[in-house]
Amino acid sequence: MSDSTDNSTDKTSTTRKHTALPKARILIEALPWLTRHNGKTVVIKFGGNAMVNEELKAAFAQDVVFLRQAGLRPVVVHGGGPQISAALDKHGIVSEFKAGLRVTTEDAMDVVRMVLAGQVQRELVGLLNQHGPLAVGMTGEDAHTITATKHQPEIDGELVDIGRVGEITAIDTGAIEALLSDGRIPVVSSIARSQDDGHVYNVNADTAAAALAAALGAETLMVLTDVEGLYEDWPNSDEVISRLTASQLEKLLPELASGMVPKMEGCLHAVRNGVTTARVIDGRVQHSILLEIFTDEGIGTMVVPDEEEGDAV
C-alpha cells in the first residue's frame, strides 16, 4: 500500500517538474531583456485588428500590464479608424480619405473626438484597470501634451484642404512624465490642441506615437499593425525584413504601400530623434509585444539608428 502511494507521489512530482521546466526556461530567457529594459519607457501604438478583436484586446492589456509590473514604463497611444468609420456612418457622414488621411470636417471632428476619448480610450483604460488601478486616459489636448497646426497634404503638386487634420508642432511630456513617476500607464488619444486657431485636430496616431516616443526619450517605439512586419519584396514575397537601419528605411519609403508609410515614417522619426529601437509588429498575434521584447527571436521589423547598427538590440 505504502509502495503504491510512494510511486504515485513520485509520478506526480516528476510530471510537475516536466510541466514547470519549460515555464522556467521561458522566464530565464527573458532575464537579460528584463534587466536591459528595466526602468525604460516604451511607447506602444495600439491599432489594427488588436483594437476590434476581443481576445486580442484582452491579450494586449495583459501585455502592457506585464511590462509595467516587470519594471518598464509603458505609454499607450491609440487612434480608432474602424470605430470612427462606424460612428460616422451612423451619423450619416461619409468617410473620405485623401493622401492616406481621413478628411475631417467640423461635424466629423466632433464624432472623432467622441469616439477616441469617449469610447476607444475608455474601453482600453477599463481593460488595463482590470489588473489594478494603473491606467489613466488622456488626450493630446490635456496639459498641452500635443499641439498641432492645420496639415495640408500635397496631391499632384497642389496643397489640399482635408479639414481638421493636424500636423504636430510641439509636445509637452509633463503630464505623461508625472503619471509614469506615479506608476501609472498613460493612455493617450491622438487628438491635438491647436497652435493658432482655437480648434482641436485629428492627428495620425502613428505620427503621434513617434513624436511622443522621441519627446519622452523612450527606449522603444512599438507599432501594432495587421501585417507581419515590413516585407522584403511585397507582393512578390512575404519575407519579412527583421532589422534595418534608418538610412536603409529611408531608401525604401517611396516604394511602400500607403498604409505602411505613416508607420515607417514614424519609426524613422523616432530612431533619428533619440529612440533606441522602433519596431513594427503583428498585432494579430496574441502577446506579440511580449514576444518582441522578451524573447531571443522577436517578431516583426526592427529599425535602429545608423550609428548603432552593430549595438542596438
Short mmCIF file of C-alpha atoms in Angstrom, two decimals:
data_model
loop_
_atom_site.label_atom_id
_atom_site.label_comp_id
_atom_site.label_asym_id
_atom_site.label_seq_id
_atom_site.Cartn_x
_atom_site.Cartn_y
_atom_site.Cartn_z
CA MET A 1 0.00 0.00 0.00
CA SER A 2 2.72 2.44 1.02
CA ASP A 3 4.82 1.47 -2.04
CA SER A 4 1.87 2.26 -4.33
CA THR A 5 1.37 5.67 -2.69
CA ASP A 6 5.09 6.44 -2.94
CA ASN A 7 5.11 5.53 -6.64
CA SER A 8 2.08 7.71 -7.26
CA THR A 9 3.74 10.62 -5.44
CA ASP A 10 6.94 10.17 -7.46
CA LYS A 11 4.99 10.21 -10.74
CA THR A 12 3.10 13.38 -9.74
CA SER A 13 6.34 15.05 -8.71
CA THR A 14 8.03 14.08 -11.99
CA THR A 15 5.06 15.34 -14.02
CA ARG A 16 5.14 18.64 -12.17
CA LYS A 17 8.85 19.02 -12.87
CA HIS A 18 8.37 18.35 -16.58
CA THR A 19 5.46 20.81 -16.96
CA ALA A 20 7.18 23.51 -14.90
CA LEU A 21 10.57 23.28 -16.60
CA PRO A 22 9.55 24.92 -19.92
CA LYS A 23 8.00 27.78 -17.94
CA ALA A 24 11.24 28.25 -16.03
CA ARG A 25 13.24 28.24 -19.27
CA ILE A 26 10.98 30.92 -20.76
CA LEU A 27 11.46 33.09 -17.67
CA ILE A 28 15.23 32.61 -17.78
CA GLU A 29 15.31 33.52 -21.49
CA ALA A 30 13.50 36.76 -20.60
CA LEU A 31 16.00 37.65 -17.84
CA PRO A 32 18.58 39.60 -19.91
CA TRP A 33 15.77 41.50 -21.63
CA LEU A 34 14.10 42.27 -18.31
CA THR A 35 17.41 43.59 -16.99
CA ARG A 36 18.08 45.65 -20.12
CA HIS A 37 14.64 47.27 -20.28
CA ASN A 38 14.10 47.83 -16.56
CA GLY A 39 13.10 51.44 -15.88
CA LYS A 40 12.93 52.27 -19.61
CA THR A 41 9.99 53.96 -21.31
CA VAL A 42 8.20 52.05 -24.08
CA VAL A 43 5.65 53.80 -26.30
CA ILE A 44 3.13 51.44 -27.90
CA LYS A 45 0.82 52.43 -30.75
CA PHE A 46 -2.36 50.39 -30.38
CA GLY A 47 -4.17 49.78 -33.65
CA GLY A 48 -5.36 47.38 -36.32
CA ASN A 49 -7.11 44.10 -35.54
CA ALA A 50 -5.92 44.27 -31.94
CA MET A 51 -8.41 47.12 -31.47
CA VAL A 52 -11.50 45.23 -32.62
CA ASN A 53 -10.91 41.58 -31.70
CA GLU A 54 -11.95 40.90 -28.08
CA GLU A 55 -9.29 38.24 -27.40
CA LEU A 56 -6.53 40.37 -28.90
CA LYS A 57 -7.67 43.41 -26.88
CA ALA A 58 -7.55 41.40 -23.66
CA ALA A 59 -4.10 39.98 -24.54
CA PHE A 60 -2.83 43.47 -25.37
CA ALA A 61 -3.96 44.75 -21.96
CA GLN A 62 -2.23 41.82 -20.24
CA ASP A 63 1.00 42.53 -22.14
CA VAL A 64 1.01 46.22 -21.21
CA VAL A 65 0.34 45.47 -17.54
CA PHE A 66 3.09 42.82 -17.61
CA LEU A 67 5.55 45.41 -18.96
CA ARG A 68 4.65 47.76 -16.14
CA GLN A 69 4.93 45.04 -13.47
CA ALA A 70 8.27 43.95 -14.98
CA GLY A 71 9.73 47.40 -14.33
CA LEU A 72 9.18 49.11 -17.68
CA ARG A 73 7.24 52.35 -18.19
CA PRO A 74 4.64 51.74 -20.93
CA VAL A 75 2.76 54.59 -22.63
CA VAL A 76 -0.12 53.65 -24.96
CA VAL A 77 -1.16 55.84 -27.90
CA HIS A 78 -4.23 54.94 -29.91
CA GLY A 79 -6.31 56.01 -32.86
CA GLY A 80 -9.60 54.38 -33.77
CA GLY A 81 -10.07 54.10 -37.52
CA PRO A 82 -12.69 51.30 -37.63
CA GLN A 83 -14.69 52.74 -34.72
CA ILE A 84 -14.61 56.26 -36.20
CA SER A 85 -15.80 54.99 -39.60
CA ALA A 86 -18.68 53.10 -37.95
CA ALA A 87 -19.72 56.14 -35.88
CA LEU A 88 -19.54 58.50 -38.88
CA ASP A 89 -21.69 56.07 -40.86
CA LYS A 90 -24.22 56.03 -38.01
CA HIS A 91 -24.33 59.84 -38.09
CA GLY A 92 -24.75 59.87 -41.87
CA ILE A 93 -21.29 61.36 -42.50
CA VAL A 94 -19.38 59.88 -45.44
CA SER A 95 -15.82 58.67 -44.70
CA GLU A 96 -13.41 60.12 -47.24
CA PHE A 97 -9.63 59.74 -47.44
CA LYS A 98 -7.05 61.83 -49.28
CA ALA A 99 -3.31 61.17 -49.28
CA GLY A 100 -3.99 58.31 -46.85
CA LEU A 101 -5.56 60.65 -44.27
CA ARG A 102 -9.18 60.97 -43.17
CA VAL A 103 -10.87 64.13 -44.39
CA THR A 104 -12.13 65.61 -41.11
CA THR A 105 -14.90 68.21 -41.37
CA GLU A 106 -16.20 70.15 -38.36
CA ASP A 107 -19.01 67.62 -37.88
CA ALA A 108 -16.65 64.69 -38.39
CA MET A 109 -14.24 66.13 -35.80
CA ASP A 110 -16.98 66.11 -33.15
CA VAL A 111 -17.51 62.41 -33.85
CA VAL A 112 -13.75 61.66 -33.92
CA ARG A 113 -13.30 63.33 -30.53
CA MET A 114 -16.29 61.49 -29.05
CA VAL A 115 -15.16 58.08 -30.35
CA LEU A 116 -11.47 58.39 -29.42
CA ALA A 117 -11.82 59.92 -25.94
CA GLY A 118 -15.26 58.57 -25.04
CA GLN A 119 -15.26 55.06 -26.48
CA VAL A 120 -11.92 53.59 -27.57
CA GLN A 121 -9.88 55.13 -24.75
CA ARG A 122 -12.42 54.30 -22.04
CA GLU A 123 -12.61 50.66 -23.12
CA LEU A 124 -8.83 50.30 -23.16
CA VAL A 125 -8.43 52.00 -19.78
CA GLY A 126 -11.09 49.63 -18.42
CA LEU A 127 -9.26 46.55 -19.73
CA LEU A 128 -5.96 47.70 -18.21
CA ASN A 129 -7.57 48.56 -14.89
CA GLN A 130 -8.99 45.06 -14.51
CA HIS A 131 -5.45 44.30 -13.30
CA GLY A 132 -5.23 47.15 -10.79
CA PRO A 133 -5.53 50.94 -10.52
CA LEU A 134 -2.99 51.52 -13.27
CA ALA A 135 -4.25 53.23 -16.42
CA VAL A 136 -5.19 56.89 -16.80
CA GLY A 137 -6.79 58.15 -20.00
CA MET A 138 -5.95 61.50 -21.57
CA THR A 139 -5.95 63.16 -24.97
CA GLY A 140 -3.28 65.23 -26.65
CA GLU A 141 -5.36 68.28 -25.68
CA ASP A 142 -4.76 67.66 -21.96
CA ALA A 143 -1.98 69.77 -20.41
CA HIS A 144 -0.93 70.83 -23.94
CA THR A 145 0.53 67.35 -24.46
CA ILE A 146 0.21 67.52 -28.27
CA THR A 147 -0.02 70.81 -30.17
CA ALA A 148 -0.70 70.91 -33.89
CA THR A 149 -1.38 73.22 -36.80
CA LYS A 150 -3.50 72.54 -39.87
CA HIS A 151 -2.00 69.94 -42.17
CA GLN A 152 -2.47 70.28 -45.92
CA PRO A 153 -1.04 67.36 -47.88
CA GLU A 154 0.29 67.83 -51.39
CA ILE A 155 -1.53 65.88 -54.10
CA ASP A 156 -0.41 66.20 -57.73
CA GLY A 157 1.61 69.28 -56.87
CA GLU A 158 -1.23 71.12 -55.09
CA LEU A 159 -1.96 71.62 -51.39
CA VAL A 160 -5.31 70.05 -50.47
CA ASP A 161 -7.61 71.08 -47.62
CA ILE A 162 -8.63 67.96 -45.65
CA GLY A 163 -10.24 69.79 -42.74
CA ARG A 164 -9.31 69.33 -39.10
CA VAL A 165 -6.25 67.14 -39.66
CA GLY A 166 -3.26 68.31 -37.67
CA GLU A 167 0.48 68.39 -38.15
CA ILE A 168 2.28 68.16 -34.81
CA THR A 169 4.29 71.25 -33.90
CA ALA A 170 5.06 70.66 -30.21
CA ILE A 171 4.98 68.00 -27.49
CA ASP A 172 4.80 68.67 -23.75
CA THR A 173 5.54 65.48 -21.83
CA GLY A 174 4.94 66.91 -18.34
CA ALA A 175 1.60 65.23 -17.64
CA ILE A 176 2.78 61.88 -19.03
CA GLU A 177 6.03 62.01 -17.03
CA ALA A 178 4.05 62.76 -13.86
CA LEU A 179 1.79 59.75 -14.45
CA LEU A 180 4.77 57.48 -15.17
CA SER A 181 6.51 58.66 -11.99
CA ASP A 182 3.35 57.73 -10.09
CA GLY A 183 3.46 54.20 -11.52
CA ARG A 184 0.52 54.77 -13.88
CA ILE A 185 0.03 53.76 -17.51
CA PRO A 186 -0.91 56.80 -19.65
CA VAL A 187 -3.38 56.01 -22.44
CA VAL A 188 -3.30 58.86 -24.96
CA SER A 189 -5.90 59.59 -27.67
CA SER A 190 -4.43 61.10 -30.85
CA ILE A 191 -6.22 64.45 -30.68
CA ALA A 192 -4.20 67.67 -30.55
CA ARG A 193 -4.86 71.22 -29.41
CA SER A 194 -4.38 73.92 -32.00
CA GLN A 195 -1.31 76.10 -32.03
CA ASP A 196 -3.04 79.01 -33.72
CA ASP A 197 -6.81 78.87 -34.31
CA GLY A 198 -8.54 77.58 -31.17
CA HIS A 199 -9.67 74.31 -32.78
CA VAL A 200 -8.75 70.72 -31.98
CA TYR A 201 -7.18 68.47 -34.58
CA ASN A 202 -7.31 64.84 -35.57
CA VAL A 203 -3.71 63.60 -35.63
CA ASN A 204 -2.46 60.38 -37.20
CA ALA A 205 -1.87 58.00 -34.27
CA ASP A 206 1.33 56.52 -35.75
CA THR A 207 2.77 60.03 -36.06
CA ALA A 208 1.62 60.96 -32.55
CA ALA A 209 3.18 57.83 -31.03
CA ALA A 210 6.50 58.51 -32.77
CA ALA A 211 6.55 62.16 -31.66
CA LEU A 212 5.79 61.18 -28.05
CA ALA A 213 8.42 58.43 -28.08
CA ALA A 214 11.06 60.93 -29.24
CA ALA A 215 9.99 63.61 -26.74
CA LEU A 216 9.97 61.11 -23.86
CA GLY A 217 13.40 59.72 -24.77
CA ALA A 218 11.81 56.28 -24.99
CA GLU A 219 13.87 53.14 -25.29
CA THR A 220 11.45 51.65 -27.80
CA LEU A 221 8.55 52.58 -30.06
CA MET A 222 6.29 49.64 -30.91
CA VAL A 223 3.66 49.96 -33.65
CA LEU A 224 0.99 47.25 -33.87
CA THR A 225 -0.17 46.52 -37.42
CA ASP A 226 -2.18 43.95 -39.35
CA VAL A 227 0.86 42.59 -41.20
CA GLU A 228 3.87 40.57 -40.03
CA GLY A 229 6.24 43.49 -40.49
CA LEU A 230 7.92 45.24 -43.39
CA TYR A 231 8.10 42.89 -46.37
CA GLU A 232 11.28 42.48 -48.40
CA ASP A 233 9.60 42.45 -51.81
CA TRP A 234 5.82 42.62 -51.47
CA PRO A 235 3.72 41.28 -53.21
CA ASN A 236 6.30 39.01 -54.83
CA SER A 237 7.48 37.66 -51.49
CA ASP A 238 6.18 37.51 -47.93
CA GLU A 239 9.71 37.51 -46.48
CA VAL A 240 9.82 39.98 -43.59
CA ILE A 241 12.81 42.29 -43.05
CA SER A 242 13.72 41.62 -39.44
CA ARG A 243 16.10 44.54 -39.00
CA LEU A 244 17.19 47.64 -40.91
CA THR A 245 18.88 50.96 -40.28
CA ALA A 246 17.34 54.41 -40.57
CA SER A 247 19.14 55.05 -43.89
CA GLN A 248 18.03 51.73 -45.32
CA LEU A 249 14.43 52.50 -44.34
CA GLU A 250 14.60 55.98 -45.84
CA LYS A 251 15.55 54.49 -49.22
CA LEU A 252 12.59 52.08 -49.06
CA LEU A 253 9.93 54.67 -48.09
CA PRO A 254 8.98 55.75 -51.66
CA GLU A 255 8.21 52.12 -52.57
CA LEU A 256 5.94 51.33 -49.59
CA ALA A 257 2.18 50.81 -49.66
CA SER A 258 0.34 53.93 -48.46
CA GLY A 259 -0.89 52.26 -45.26
CA MET A 260 2.66 51.49 -44.14
CA VAL A 261 4.07 54.93 -44.88
CA PRO A 262 2.97 56.77 -41.69
CA LYS A 263 4.06 53.79 -39.58
CA MET A 264 7.51 53.57 -41.11
CA GLU A 265 7.91 57.36 -41.23
CA GLY A 266 7.09 57.30 -37.52
CA CYS A 267 9.75 54.66 -36.89
CA LEU A 268 12.27 56.70 -38.87
CA HIS A 269 11.44 59.89 -36.94
CA ALA A 270 11.75 58.04 -33.63
CA VAL A 271 15.19 56.49 -34.19
CA ARG A 272 16.53 59.72 -35.70
CA ASN A 273 15.43 61.58 -32.57
CA GLY A 274 16.89 59.53 -29.75
CA VAL A 275 14.71 56.40 -29.56
CA THR A 276 16.95 53.30 -29.41
CA THR A 277 14.75 50.98 -31.49
CA ALA A 278 11.44 51.23 -33.34
CA ARG A 279 9.51 48.08 -34.12
CA VAL A 280 6.55 47.23 -36.34
CA ILE A 281 4.88 44.07 -35.09
CA ASP A 282 1.90 41.93 -35.98
CA GLY A 283 -0.96 42.85 -33.66
CA ARG A 284 -2.93 39.83 -34.88
CA VAL A 285 -0.61 37.58 -32.86
CA GLN A 286 -1.59 37.23 -29.22
CA HIS A 287 1.07 38.60 -26.84
CA SER A 288 3.13 39.91 -29.77
CA ILE A 289 4.52 42.67 -27.53
CA LEU A 290 5.99 40.20 -25.05
CA LEU A 291 7.32 38.01 -27.86
CA GLU A 292 9.10 41.00 -29.37
CA ILE A 293 10.60 42.43 -26.19
CA PHE A 294 11.36 39.36 -24.09
CA THR A 295 12.46 36.61 -26.47
CA ASP A 296 15.68 35.98 -28.40
CA GLU A 297 13.90 35.62 -31.75
CA GLY A 298 11.47 38.53 -31.60
CA ILE A 299 8.94 39.10 -34.37
CA GLY A 300 8.23 41.87 -36.84
CA THR A 301 10.64 44.50 -38.18
CA MET A 302 13.08 46.48 -36.05
CA VAL A 303 14.54 49.84 -37.11
CA VAL A 304 17.77 51.06 -35.49
CA PRO A 305 19.75 54.31 -35.81
CA ASP A 306 22.57 54.21 -38.36
CA GLU A 307 25.40 54.69 -35.87
CA GLU A 308 24.08 51.94 -33.59
CA GLU A 309 23.52 49.25 -36.18
CA GLY A 310 26.01 46.90 -34.57
CA ASP A 311 24.95 47.58 -31.00
CA ALA A 312 21.19 48.03 -30.76
CA VAL A 313 19.06 45.06 -29.71
#
